[in-house]
């Protein structure tokens, strides 16, 4: 109660200050999780945009290239040319088996796609975890705060709403913070999952363009020169 007998103001800051230390820890943890989510949104958006631009440019260069010899000094952010060179070196003497060579190259390029997805999804997994767990963490803070409110009711021997309302409000604030952390995290996670899937498709386009170039070189009999 305030000095003049009125209940304390139920502002978010006042409710945080009056909360039990467990509820305070829950609130701080949820605020930290929310900050991590928004920071990851900015950083990962920049990273995905940069990678997407490079992959689209790479696919365009592969499509416009007439022979593998023109790729000798090509910038290769996806590592596809490195995989091609490694496979050609290991398949020396077996280049006549065209289907076998193509199959091995497809396998290598598929692993590159999987590696890209893993690399791009590192911080995205954290966002997904926040989205899945934040409501339950907030609910834990709420349950703890309401238990303390009932203890206060028993101690004060009163059910006056002005006495118990602040404690219940503090508890419900934890749930609100849990939802505020979880809802954006779920939306951001789904957005990044779609973008990473799109990046895998763009890398697949670049790999397909390189495979077509390899196939043309095989038909010309110039592969391995």
CSV table of C-alpha atoms in Angstrom, one decimal:
chain,number,residue,atom,x,y,z
A,1,UNK,CA,0.0,0.0,0.0
A,2,UNK,CA,1.1,3.6,-0.6
A,3,UNK,CA,1.7,6.0,2.2
A,4,UNK,CA,-1.8,7.6,1.8
A,5,UNK,CA,-3.5,4.2,2.0
A,6,UNK,CA,-4.1,3.7,-1.7
A,7,UNK,CA,-2.8,0.6,-3.6
A,8,UNK,CA,0.5,1.1,-5.5
A,9,UNK,CA,0.3,2.2,-9.2
A,10,UNK,CA,0.1,-0.9,-11.5
A,11,UNK,CA,2.6,0.3,-14.1
A,12,UNK,CA,4.9,-2.3,-15.6
A,13,UNK,CA,7.9,-0.9,-13.9
A,14,UNK,CA,6.2,-0.7,-10.5
A,15,UNK,CA,4.9,-4.3,-11.0
A,16,UNK,CA,8.5,-5.5,-11.8
A,17,UNK,CA,9.9,-3.7,-8.7
A,18,UNK,CA,7.3,-5.3,-6.4
A,19,UNK,CA,7.6,-8.8,-7.9
A,20,UNK,CA,9.2,-11.8,-6.2
A,21,UNK,CA,12.8,-12.4,-7.2
A,22,UNK,CA,11.9,-15.5,-9.1
A,23,UNK,CA,9.3,-13.6,-11.1
A,24,UNK,CA,11.9,-10.9,-11.7
A,25,UNK,CA,14.4,-13.4,-13.0
A,26,UNK,CA,11.7,-14.8,-15.4
A,27,UNK,CA,10.9,-11.3,-16.7
A,28,UNK,CA,14.5,-10.4,-17.2
A,29,UNK,CA,15.1,-13.7,-19.0
A,30,UNK,CA,12.2,-13.1,-21.3
A,31,UNK,CA,13.3,-9.6,-22.1
A,32,UNK,CA,16.8,-10.9,-22.9
A,33,UNK,CA,15.3,-13.6,-25.2
A,34,UNK,CA,13.2,-10.9,-27.0
A,35,UNK,CA,16.3,-8.8,-27.5
A,36,UNK,CA,18.2,-11.8,-28.9
A,37,UNK,CA,15.3,-12.5,-31.3
A,38,UNK,CA,15.3,-9.0,-32.8
A,39,UNK,CA,19.1,-8.8,-33.0
A,40,UNK,CA,19.1,-12.2,-34.8
A,41,UNK,CA,16.4,-10.8,-37.2
A,42,UNK,CA,18.6,-7.9,-38.2
A,43,UNK,CA,21.9,-9.9,-38.5
A,44,UNK,CA,20.4,-12.9,-40.2
A,45,UNK,CA,18.4,-10.8,-42.7
A,46,UNK,CA,21.6,-9.1,-43.8
A,47,UNK,CA,23.4,-12.4,-44.1
A,48,UNK,CA,20.7,-14.1,-46.1
A,49,UNK,CA,20.2,-11.2,-48.4
A,50,UNK,CA,24.0,-11.2,-49.1
A,51,UNK,CA,24.2,-14.9,-49.7
A,52,UNK,CA,21.1,-14.9,-51.9
A,53,UNK,CA,22.5,-12.1,-54.1
A,54,UNK,CA,25.8,-14.1,-54.6
A,55,UNK,CA,24.0,-17.3,-55.4
A,56,UNK,CA,21.8,-15.7,-58.0
A,57,UNK,CA,24.8,-14.0,-59.6
A,58,UNK,CA,26.7,-17.3,-59.6
A,59,UNK,CA,23.8,-19.1,-61.3
A,60,UNK,CA,23.7,-16.4,-63.9
A,61,UNK,CA,27.4,-16.7,-64.6
A,62,UNK,CA,27.2,-20.5,-65.0
A,63,UNK,CA,24.3,-20.1,-67.4
A,64,UNK,CA,26.3,-17.6,-69.5
A,65,UNK,CA,29.6,-19.6,-69.5
A,66,UNK,CA,30.4,-21.5,-72.6
A,67,UNK,CA,33.1,-23.8,-71.3
A,68,UNK,CA,34.6,-24.9,-68.0
A,69,UNK,CA,37.9,-23.3,-69.0
A,70,UNK,CA,36.2,-19.9,-68.5
A,71,UNK,CA,35.6,-20.8,-64.8
A,72,UNK,CA,39.3,-21.0,-64.0
A,73,UNK,CA,39.4,-17.7,-62.2
A,74,UNK,CA,35.6,-17.6,-61.2
A,75,UNK,CA,34.7,-16.4,-57.7
A,76,UNK,CA,33.0,-19.4,-56.1
A,77,UNK,CA,31.1,-18.4,-52.9
A,78,UNK,CA,29.1,-21.6,-52.9
A,79,UNK,CA,32.1,-24.0,-53.3
A,80,UNK,CA,30.6,-25.7,-56.4
A,81,UNK,CA,33.6,-25.2,-58.6
A,82,UNK,CA,35.9,-26.5,-55.8
A,83,UNK,CA,33.7,-29.6,-55.6
A,84,UNK,CA,33.9,-30.1,-59.4
A,85,UNK,CA,37.7,-29.8,-59.4
A,86,UNK,CA,38.0,-32.2,-56.5
A,87,UNK,CA,35.8,-34.8,-58.2
A,88,UNK,CA,37.6,-34.5,-61.5
A,89,UNK,CA,40.9,-35.0,-59.8
A,90,UNK,CA,39.5,-38.1,-58.0
A,91,UNK,CA,37.8,-39.4,-61.1
A,92,UNK,CA,40.9,-39.1,-63.3
A,93,UNK,CA,41.0,-42.1,-65.7
A,94,UNK,CA,37.2,-42.7,-65.2
A,95,UNK,CA,35.9,-39.7,-67.1
A,96,UNK,CA,34.5,-42.0,-69.7
A,97,UNK,CA,31.8,-43.1,-67.3
A,98,UNK,CA,29.6,-40.0,-67.8
A,99,UNK,CA,26.6,-41.2,-65.7
A,100,UNK,CA,28.8,-42.2,-62.8
A,101,UNK,CA,30.6,-38.8,-62.9
A,102,UNK,CA,27.3,-36.9,-63.0
A,103,UNK,CA,26.0,-39.0,-60.1
A,104,UNK,CA,29.0,-38.2,-58.0
A,105,UNK,CA,28.8,-34.5,-58.8
A,106,UNK,CA,25.1,-34.4,-57.8
A,107,UNK,CA,26.0,-36.1,-54.5
A,108,UNK,CA,28.7,-33.5,-53.8
A,109,UNK,CA,26.4,-30.6,-54.8
A,110,UNK,CA,23.6,-32.0,-52.5
A,111,UNK,CA,26.0,-32.0,-49.6
A,112,UNK,CA,26.9,-28.4,-50.4
A,113,UNK,CA,23.2,-27.5,-50.2
A,114,UNK,CA,22.9,-29.3,-46.8
A,115,UNK,CA,26.0,-27.6,-45.5
A,116,UNK,CA,24.5,-24.2,-46.6
A,117,UNK,CA,21.2,-24.9,-44.8
A,118,UNK,CA,23.1,-25.9,-41.6
A,119,UNK,CA,25.2,-22.8,-41.7
A,120,UNK,CA,22.3,-20.5,-42.4
A,121,UNK,CA,20.2,-22.1,-39.7
A,122,UNK,CA,22.5,-21.7,-36.8
A,123,UNK,CA,20.9,-18.7,-35.0
A,124,UNK,CA,17.5,-19.6,-36.5
A,125,UNK,CA,17.3,-22.7,-34.2
A,126,UNK,CA,17.8,-20.4,-31.2
A,127,UNK,CA,14.8,-18.2,-32.4
A,128,UNK,CA,12.7,-21.4,-32.8
A,129,UNK,CA,13.6,-22.4,-29.3
A,130,UNK,CA,12.6,-19.0,-27.9
A,131,UNK,CA,9.3,-19.2,-29.7
A,132,UNK,CA,8.5,-22.6,-28.4
A,133,UNK,CA,9.6,-22.1,-24.8
A,134,UNK,CA,8.9,-18.4,-23.9
A,135,UNK,CA,5.1,-18.9,-23.2
A,136,UNK,CA,5.8,-21.7,-20.8
A,137,UNK,CA,8.6,-19.7,-19.1
A,138,UNK,CA,6.1,-16.8,-18.7
A,139,UNK,CA,3.5,-19.2,-17.4
A,140,UNK,CA,6.0,-20.5,-14.8
A,141,UNK,CA,6.5,-16.9,-13.6
A,142,UNK,CA,2.7,-16.4,-13.5
A,143,UNK,CA,2.1,-19.5,-11.4
A,144,UNK,CA,4.9,-18.6,-9.0
A,145,UNK,CA,3.5,-15.1,-8.6
A,146,UNK,CA,-0.1,-16.3,-8.0
A,147,UNK,CA,1.1,-18.7,-5.4
A,148,UNK,CA,2.8,-15.9,-3.6
A,149,UNK,CA,-0.4,-13.9,-3.8
A,150,UNK,CA,-2.4,-16.7,-2.2
A,151,UNK,CA,0.3,-16.9,0.5
A,152,UNK,CA,-0.2,-13.1,1.0
A,153,UNK,CA,-4.0,-13.6,1.3
A,154,UNK,CA,-3.5,-16.2,4.0
A,155,UNK,CA,-1.0,-14.0,5.9
A,156,UNK,CA,-3.2,-10.8,5.7
A,157,UNK,CA,-6.4,-12.7,6.4
A,158,UNK,CA,-8.2,-10.7,3.8
A,159,UNK,CA,-9.6,-11.1,0.3
A,160,UNK,CA,-9.7,-7.4,-0.4
A,161,UNK,CA,-9.0,-7.0,-4.1
A,162,UNK,CA,-6.9,-3.9,-3.5
A,163,UNK,CA,-4.6,-6.1,-1.5
A,164,UNK,CA,-4.3,-9.1,-3.8
A,165,UNK,CA,-4.6,-7.3,-7.2
A,166,UNK,CA,-0.9,-6.0,-7.3
A,167,UNK,CA,0.5,-9.5,-6.8
A,168,UNK,CA,-1.8,-11.1,-9.4
A,169,UNK,CA,-1.0,-8.3,-11.9
A,170,UNK,CA,2.7,-8.9,-11.4
A,171,UNK,CA,2.2,-12.6,-12.1
A,172,UNK,CA,0.2,-11.9,-15.2
A,173,UNK,CA,2.9,-9.5,-16.5
A,174,UNK,CA,5.2,-12.5,-16.8
A,175,UNK,CA,2.7,-14.2,-19.1
A,176,UNK,CA,2.4,-11.1,-21.2
A,177,UNK,CA,6.2,-10.9,-21.5
A,178,UNK,CA,6.3,-14.5,-22.5
A,179,UNK,CA,3.8,-14.0,-25.3
A,180,UNK,CA,5.6,-10.8,-26.4
A,181,UNK,CA,8.8,-12.8,-26.7
A,182,UNK,CA,7.2,-15.9,-28.3
A,183,UNK,CA,4.9,-14.5,-31.0
A,184,UNK,CA,7.6,-12.5,-32.9
A,185,UNK,CA,10.0,-15.3,-32.5
A,186,UNK,CA,7.6,-17.8,-34.1
A,187,UNK,CA,6.9,-15.4,-37.0
A,188,UNK,CA,10.6,-14.7,-37.5
A,189,UNK,CA,11.5,-18.3,-37.4
A,190,UNK,CA,9.0,-19.2,-40.1
A,191,UNK,CA,10.2,-16.4,-42.2
A,192,UNK,CA,13.8,-17.5,-42.0
A,193,UNK,CA,12.8,-21.2,-42.6
A,194,UNK,CA,11.2,-20.1,-45.9
A,195,UNK,CA,14.2,-17.9,-46.8
A,196,UNK,CA,16.7,-20.8,-46.1
A,197,UNK,CA,14.6,-23.1,-48.2
A,198,UNK,CA,14.6,-20.5,-51.0
A,199,UNK,CA,18.4,-20.2,-50.7
A,200,UNK,CA,18.8,-24.0,-51.1
A,201,UNK,CA,16.7,-23.7,-54.2
A,202,UNK,CA,19.0,-20.9,-55.5
A,203,UNK,CA,22.0,-23.0,-54.8
A,204,UNK,CA,20.3,-25.9,-56.6
A,205,UNK,CA,19.8,-23.7,-59.6
A,206,UNK,CA,23.5,-22.8,-59.7
A,207,UNK,CA,24.5,-26.5,-59.3
A,208,UNK,CA,22.1,-27.5,-62.1
A,209,UNK,CA,23.6,-24.8,-64.4
A,210,UNK,CA,27.1,-26.2,-63.6
A,211,UNK,CA,26.0,-29.7,-64.2
A,212,UNK,CA,24.6,-28.7,-67.6
A,213,UNK,CA,27.9,-27.1,-68.4
A,214,UNK,CA,29.7,-30.3,-67.4
A,215,UNK,CA,27.3,-32.4,-69.5
A,216,UNK,CA,28.1,-30.2,-72.6
A,217,UNK,CA,31.8,-30.6,-72.0
A,218,UNK,CA,31.4,-34.4,-71.7
A,219,UNK,CA,29.6,-34.4,-75.0
A,220,UNK,CA,32.3,-32.3,-76.6
A,221,UNK,CA,35.0,-34.7,-75.2
A,222,UNK,CA,36.9,-31.8,-73.6
A,223,UNK,CA,36.3,-32.5,-69.9
A,224,UNK,CA,39.6,-33.0,-68.0
A,225,UNK,CA,41.7,-31.1,-70.5
